């Protein structure tokens, strides 16, 4: 309808993408495609890169900015799905759902082995009160949990209106019975949960990460699970995806629930982010106001008319989609 030619290219290698990127005015990717500086260097016509999802750590935004390329994301499209997955993992941790299911499938009846805890009256610590963090809080408050939260960009008075006690990161980590992570992966947040911070936690704390791998030091988490300082953990994201060989010891630990980056893997979320990023690129090409811009290009390119998608669920079969 917008008069834009769209090519869907699935499972391209970095070298393959580098060879063809110069033909295109725009690019849409998911988390499975890394748009590196050397790829961007070959994007001679490009004016916009769209990320169908929230995190843009797979796109070299600095290189794009220097090249005058707008980088956009769709921060709201997968919010509900990511929040619901987080809540599912919190509840599963509390009641050993995954472990009990695995035991039953092995023909065992281990009622006494999998004693759980109630969520009611427990303190939920939330690191990051963005869209997903706040949606998690609203749902877990329905279970009777008391919420405390840390976010340097979210006003304390706004937290209090949501019945979230605003605290420092250190206090959030120290007081939580259940700790859930919803911060971006930055230099300041890498290894935010590590040996030192875990030592300050309540014995028997439970930890969930549906944000980004690398925020939790996986080696330190494994040691804490082994010692019992951490009673259980649930991870949807990992330092390497797919996980590297050294990560499997943690993933296979009986006190850990692992899912393969399913936070935004719902039909609804995939449709929302695909539609939102398509509209955003069309608006950018028409030099109209655009939501979700994460950088400020120094030399904007002229309007564009040809997009490569790697791949986009709105135009590509669902079964062939990359992860969010």
Short mmCIF file of C-alpha atoms in Angstrom, two decimals:
data_model
loop_
_atom_site.label_atom_id
_atom_site.label_comp_id
_atom_site.label_asym_id
_atom_site.label_seq_id
_atom_site.Cartn_x
_atom_site.Cartn_y
_atom_site.Cartn_z
CA UNK A 1 0.00 0.00 0.00
CA UNK A 2 2.86 2.36 0.73
CA UNK A 3 4.60 1.59 -2.55
CA UNK A 4 7.61 0.00 -0.87
CA UNK A 5 9.24 -3.06 -2.41
CA UNK A 6 9.85 -5.71 0.26
CA UNK A 7 12.22 -8.67 0.05
CA UNK A 8 12.11 -11.37 2.75
CA UNK A 9 15.50 -12.99 3.30
CA UNK A 10 15.65 -15.79 5.89
CA UNK A 11 18.72 -17.30 7.53
CA UNK A 12 21.29 -15.08 5.84
CA UNK A 13 24.87 -15.34 7.04
CA UNK A 14 26.75 -12.15 7.90
CA UNK A 15 28.72 -12.40 4.67
CA UNK A 16 25.56 -12.90 2.61
CA UNK A 17 23.87 -9.90 4.26
CA UNK A 18 26.98 -7.80 3.68
CA UNK A 19 26.95 -8.61 -0.04
CA UNK A 20 23.36 -7.49 -0.63
CA UNK A 21 22.86 -4.74 1.96
CA UNK A 22 24.01 -2.03 -0.43
CA UNK A 23 20.90 -2.56 -2.58
CA UNK A 24 18.48 -1.60 0.19
CA UNK A 25 17.11 1.57 1.71
CA UNK A 26 15.80 -0.10 4.87
CA UNK A 27 16.31 -3.24 6.93
CA UNK A 28 14.07 -5.06 9.44
CA UNK A 29 15.59 -7.71 11.72
CA UNK A 30 14.83 -9.73 14.81
CA UNK A 31 17.29 -10.74 17.52
CA UNK A 32 18.72 -13.59 15.43
CA UNK A 33 20.43 -11.22 12.98
CA UNK A 34 23.51 -9.26 14.05
CA UNK A 35 23.86 -5.97 12.19
CA UNK A 36 27.54 -5.22 12.76
CA UNK A 37 29.62 -2.19 11.88
CA UNK A 38 31.12 -3.87 8.81
CA UNK A 39 27.63 -4.69 7.51
CA UNK A 40 26.46 -1.13 8.10
CA UNK A 41 29.55 0.16 6.31
CA UNK A 42 28.27 -1.53 3.13
CA UNK A 43 24.77 -0.05 3.52
CA UNK A 44 25.35 2.79 1.08
CA UNK A 45 21.66 3.60 0.43
CA UNK A 46 20.18 2.79 3.82
CA UNK A 47 18.26 5.37 5.85
CA UNK A 48 16.58 3.19 8.52
CA UNK A 49 17.04 -0.08 10.40
CA UNK A 50 14.06 -1.50 12.26
CA UNK A 51 14.19 -4.01 15.08
CA UNK A 52 11.00 -6.08 15.38
CA UNK A 53 11.24 -6.28 19.14
CA UNK A 54 12.73 -4.30 22.00
CA UNK A 55 16.45 -4.93 22.47
CA UNK A 56 18.84 -3.42 19.93
CA UNK A 57 22.04 -4.96 21.28
CA UNK A 58 22.30 -6.96 18.03
CA UNK A 59 22.58 -3.70 16.05
CA UNK A 60 25.69 -1.51 16.12
CA UNK A 61 23.85 1.73 16.86
CA UNK A 62 27.06 3.74 17.04
CA UNK A 63 28.03 2.70 13.50
CA UNK A 64 24.49 3.40 12.29
CA UNK A 65 24.53 6.86 13.85
CA UNK A 66 27.83 7.73 12.17
CA UNK A 67 26.38 6.52 8.87
CA UNK A 68 23.28 8.70 9.29
CA UNK A 69 20.96 5.70 9.66
CA UNK A 70 17.97 5.80 12.00
CA UNK A 71 17.62 2.75 14.29
CA UNK A 72 14.11 2.01 15.56
CA UNK A 73 12.55 -0.62 17.79
CA UNK A 74 9.04 -1.62 18.87
CA UNK A 75 9.20 -1.43 22.67
CA UNK A 76 5.51 -2.00 23.32
CA UNK A 77 4.59 -4.83 21.00
CA UNK A 78 5.91 -7.72 23.08
CA UNK A 79 5.37 -6.21 26.55
CA UNK A 80 2.43 -8.36 27.62
CA UNK A 81 3.94 -11.58 26.33
CA UNK A 82 7.26 -10.95 28.07
CA UNK A 83 5.51 -10.03 31.31
CA UNK A 84 3.28 -13.10 31.23
CA UNK A 85 6.27 -15.37 30.62
CA UNK A 86 8.08 -13.80 33.56
CA UNK A 87 5.06 -14.39 35.81
CA UNK A 88 4.80 -17.98 34.62
CA UNK A 89 8.43 -18.57 35.60
CA UNK A 90 7.97 -16.94 39.01
CA UNK A 91 4.99 -19.19 39.77
CA UNK A 92 6.82 -22.23 38.42
CA UNK A 93 9.81 -21.49 40.64
CA UNK A 94 7.61 -21.16 43.71
CA UNK A 95 5.94 -24.54 43.19
CA UNK A 96 8.61 -26.58 41.34
CA UNK A 97 6.28 -27.05 38.39
CA UNK A 98 8.98 -27.84 35.83
CA UNK A 99 10.83 -30.23 38.14
CA UNK A 100 7.64 -32.00 39.17
CA UNK A 101 6.62 -32.44 35.55
CA UNK A 102 10.05 -33.87 34.66
CA UNK A 103 9.86 -36.28 37.60
CA UNK A 104 6.40 -37.51 36.60
CA UNK A 105 7.55 -38.12 33.04
CA UNK A 106 10.27 -40.35 34.50
CA UNK A 107 7.59 -42.46 36.17
CA UNK A 108 8.17 -41.07 39.68
CA UNK A 109 5.77 -39.81 42.36
CA UNK A 110 7.88 -37.36 44.39
CA UNK A 111 5.31 -35.36 46.36
CA UNK A 112 7.55 -34.75 49.35
CA UNK A 113 10.63 -33.85 47.31
CA UNK A 114 9.11 -30.80 45.67
CA UNK A 115 7.86 -28.74 48.59
CA UNK A 116 7.14 -25.23 47.39
CA UNK A 117 6.44 -21.80 48.86
CA UNK A 118 3.47 -19.44 48.63
CA UNK A 119 3.80 -16.20 46.72
CA UNK A 120 1.39 -14.34 49.00
CA UNK A 121 3.23 -12.10 51.43
CA UNK A 122 6.58 -12.51 49.66
CA UNK A 123 8.64 -9.54 48.51
CA UNK A 124 9.04 -9.20 44.75
CA UNK A 125 12.15 -7.22 43.83
CA UNK A 126 12.04 -5.68 40.36
CA UNK A 127 15.21 -4.33 38.75
CA UNK A 128 13.89 -2.06 36.01
CA UNK A 129 10.42 -0.51 36.04
CA UNK A 130 9.90 -0.12 32.32
CA UNK A 131 6.87 -1.46 30.49
CA UNK A 132 7.57 -5.13 31.20
CA UNK A 133 8.63 -4.61 34.81
CA UNK A 134 5.45 -2.70 35.63
CA UNK A 135 3.22 -5.27 33.94
CA UNK A 136 4.91 -8.03 35.96
CA UNK A 137 4.27 -6.10 39.18
CA UNK A 138 0.58 -5.57 38.44
CA UNK A 139 0.08 -9.29 37.85
CA UNK A 140 2.12 -10.52 40.80
CA UNK A 141 0.38 -8.10 43.16
CA UNK A 142 -2.76 -10.10 42.38
CA UNK A 143 -0.98 -13.04 44.04
CA UNK A 144 -0.52 -10.93 47.16
CA UNK A 145 3.14 -10.13 46.63
CA UNK A 146 4.68 -6.92 47.99
CA UNK A 147 6.62 -5.08 45.29
CA UNK A 148 9.83 -3.11 45.65
CA UNK A 149 11.56 -1.71 42.60
CA UNK A 150 14.66 0.03 41.31
CA UNK A 151 14.77 2.21 38.23
CA UNK A 152 16.89 5.36 38.03
CA UNK A 153 14.62 6.80 35.31
CA UNK A 154 11.24 6.06 36.91
CA UNK A 155 10.10 8.76 39.38
CA UNK A 156 9.63 7.55 42.99
CA UNK A 157 6.19 9.17 43.18
CA UNK A 158 5.11 7.23 40.08
CA UNK A 159 6.29 3.99 41.73
CA UNK A 160 4.31 4.75 44.85
CA UNK A 161 1.12 5.30 42.82
CA UNK A 162 1.57 1.74 41.56
CA UNK A 163 2.11 0.43 45.11
CA UNK A 164 5.77 -0.21 44.35
CA UNK A 165 8.19 0.84 47.06
CA UNK A 166 11.07 2.70 45.34
CA UNK A 167 14.46 1.49 46.56
CA UNK A 168 18.09 1.43 45.46
CA UNK A 169 19.41 -1.45 43.38
CA UNK A 170 21.38 -2.75 46.36
CA UNK A 171 18.33 -2.68 48.64
CA UNK A 172 16.15 -4.33 46.01
CA UNK A 173 18.66 -7.15 45.68
CA UNK A 174 19.05 -7.47 49.45
CA UNK A 175 15.35 -7.56 50.41
CA UNK A 176 13.78 -9.61 47.61
CA UNK A 177 12.36 -13.10 48.14
CA UNK A 178 11.88 -13.26 44.36
CA UNK A 179 14.10 -11.05 42.18
CA UNK A 180 13.19 -10.38 38.55
CA UNK A 181 15.44 -8.53 36.10
CA UNK A 182 14.07 -6.06 33.53
CA UNK A 183 17.00 -3.79 32.67
CA UNK A 184 18.76 -3.50 29.28
CA UNK A 185 22.20 -5.02 28.80
CA UNK A 186 24.63 -2.12 29.11
CA UNK A 187 28.15 -1.74 30.42
CA UNK A 188 26.64 -0.65 33.75
CA UNK A 189 24.28 -3.64 33.97
CA UNK A 190 26.56 -6.42 32.71
CA UNK A 191 27.15 -8.89 35.57
CA UNK A 192 24.84 -6.77 37.74
CA UNK A 193 23.96 -10.00 39.57
CA UNK A 194 27.30 -11.49 40.57
CA UNK A 195 29.06 -13.20 43.45
CA UNK A 196 29.21 -10.01 45.52
CA UNK A 197 25.56 -9.03 45.04
CA UNK A 198 24.33 -12.59 45.54
CA UNK A 199 26.13 -12.67 48.90
CA UNK A 200 23.90 -9.80 50.08
CA UNK A 201 20.68 -11.59 49.13
CA UNK A 202 18.35 -13.42 51.46
CA UNK A 203 19.30 -17.10 51.77
CA UNK A 204 16.84 -19.03 49.61
CA UNK A 205 16.12 -16.18 47.18
CA UNK A 206 14.71 -17.05 43.76
CA UNK A 207 15.88 -15.20 40.63
CA UNK A 208 14.25 -14.71 37.20
CA UNK A 209 15.77 -13.19 34.07
CA UNK A 210 13.62 -12.65 30.98
CA UNK A 211 15.51 -9.50 29.93
CA UNK A 212 18.97 -10.11 28.48
CA UNK A 213 21.73 -12.63 28.98
CA UNK A 214 24.85 -11.17 30.57
CA UNK A 215 23.04 -9.23 33.28
CA UNK A 216 23.47 -12.23 35.57
CA UNK A 217 26.92 -13.75 35.85
CA UNK A 218 26.12 -17.35 35.02
CA UNK A 219 29.16 -18.86 36.71
CA UNK A 220 28.33 -17.05 39.96
CA UNK A 221 24.67 -18.07 39.72
CA UNK A 222 25.65 -21.73 39.31
CA UNK A 223 27.85 -21.55 42.42
CA UNK A 224 24.98 -19.95 44.37
CA UNK A 225 22.57 -22.68 43.31
CA UNK A 226 25.09 -25.30 44.37
CA UNK A 227 25.58 -23.68 47.79
CA UNK A 228 21.88 -23.15 48.40
CA UNK A 229 22.18 -19.36 48.75
CA UNK A 230 19.85 -19.21 45.74
CA UNK A 231 17.00 -21.69 46.09
CA UNK A 232 16.08 -21.58 42.43
CA UNK A 233 16.41 -19.58 39.25
CA UNK A 234 14.62 -19.29 35.92
CA UNK A 235 16.35 -18.01 32.80
CA UNK A 236 14.83 -17.25 29.42
CA UNK A 237 17.99 -15.55 28.15
CA UNK A 238 21.66 -16.47 28.14
CA UNK A 239 25.08 -14.95 27.54
CA UNK A 240 25.29 -16.86 24.26
CA UNK A 241 22.26 -17.86 22.23
CA UNK A 242 22.18 -20.72 21.47
CA UNK A 243 24.11 -21.43 24.69
CA UNK A 244 27.83 -22.13 24.52
CA UNK A 245 29.22 -25.42 25.78
CA UNK A 246 30.23 -24.01 29.18
CA UNK A 247 26.67 -22.78 29.87
CA UNK A 248 25.03 -26.20 29.85
CA UNK A 249 26.14 -27.08 33.38
CA UNK A 250 23.96 -24.22 34.64
CA UNK A 251 21.09 -24.99 32.28
CA UNK A 252 20.99 -28.64 33.36
CA UNK A 253 21.11 -27.82 37.07
CA UNK A 254 18.05 -29.29 38.83
CA UNK A 255 17.26 -25.99 40.55
CA UNK A 256 17.20 -24.03 37.31
CA UNK A 257 14.28 -23.63 34.90
CA UNK A 258 15.48 -22.79 31.39
CA UNK A 259 13.48 -21.71 28.35
CA UNK A 260 14.95 -20.85 24.91
CA UNK A 261 14.22 -17.09 24.77
CA UNK A 262 10.44 -17.51 24.63
CA UNK A 263 9.55 -14.17 26.24
CA UNK A 264 8.01 -12.69 23.11
CA UNK A 265 7.21 -15.96 21.36
CA UNK A 266 3.47 -15.60 21.11
CA UNK A 267 1.37 -15.22 17.99
CA UNK A 268 0.04 -11.93 19.33
CA UNK A 269 3.42 -10.37 20.11
CA UNK A 270 4.98 -11.40 16.80
CA UNK A 271 2.11 -9.87 14.87
CA UNK A 272 2.21 -6.63 16.86
CA UNK A 273 5.95 -5.99 16.50
CA UNK A 274 5.92 -6.85 12.78
CA UNK A 275 3.09 -4.43 12.06
CA UNK A 276 4.54 -1.69 14.27
CA UNK A 277 8.00 -1.77 12.72
CA UNK A 278 6.58 -1.88 9.17
CA UNK A 279 4.52 1.26 9.86
CA UNK A 280 7.55 2.91 11.48
CA UNK A 281 9.79 2.34 8.46
CA UNK A 282 7.14 3.60 6.06
CA UNK A 283 6.80 6.73 8.20
CA UNK A 284 10.58 7.20 8.24
CA UNK A 285 10.76 6.91 4.46
CA UNK A 286 8.03 9.57 4.15
CA UNK A 287 9.94 11.82 6.57
CA UNK A 288 7.06 11.70 9.03
CA UNK A 289 7.39 11.59 12.84
CA UNK A 290 8.58 8.17 13.99
CA UNK A 291 8.22 6.49 17.39
CA UNK A 292 10.84 4.15 18.81
CA UNK A 293 13.98 5.85 17.46
CA UNK A 294 16.92 4.83 19.67
CA UNK A 295 19.67 6.95 18.10
CA UNK A 296 20.18 10.38 16.56
CA UNK A 297 21.85 10.10 13.13
CA UNK A 298 24.29 12.89 12.31
CA UNK A 299 23.51 13.05 8.59
CA UNK A 300 20.04 11.72 7.65
CA UNK A 301 19.76 9.94 4.34
CA UNK A 302 17.06 10.79 1.73
CA UNK A 303 13.70 8.94 1.77
CA UNK A 304 13.86 5.27 0.82
CA UNK A 305 11.74 2.76 -1.04
CA UNK A 306 13.21 -0.71 -0.74
CA UNK A 307 13.40 -2.86 2.39
CA UNK A 308 15.10 -6.13 3.26
CA UNK A 309 13.53 -8.15 6.04
CA UNK A 310 15.43 -10.86 7.93
CA UNK A 311 12.64 -11.98 8.35
CA UNK A 312 9.32 -10.25 9.21
CA UNK A 313 6.41 -12.38 10.51
CA UNK A 314 3.78 -10.18 8.87
CA UNK A 315 5.14 -11.22 5.49
CA UNK A 316 6.98 -14.46 6.25
CA UNK A 317 5.52 -17.85 7.31
CA UNK A 318 5.18 -18.11 11.07
CA UNK A 319 7.02 -21.41 11.28
CA UNK A 320 10.08 -19.82 9.67
CA UNK A 321 10.32 -16.88 12.09
CA UNK A 322 13.44 -16.20 14.08
CA UNK A 323 13.09 -15.63 17.80
CA UNK A 324 12.00 -12.22 19.06
#
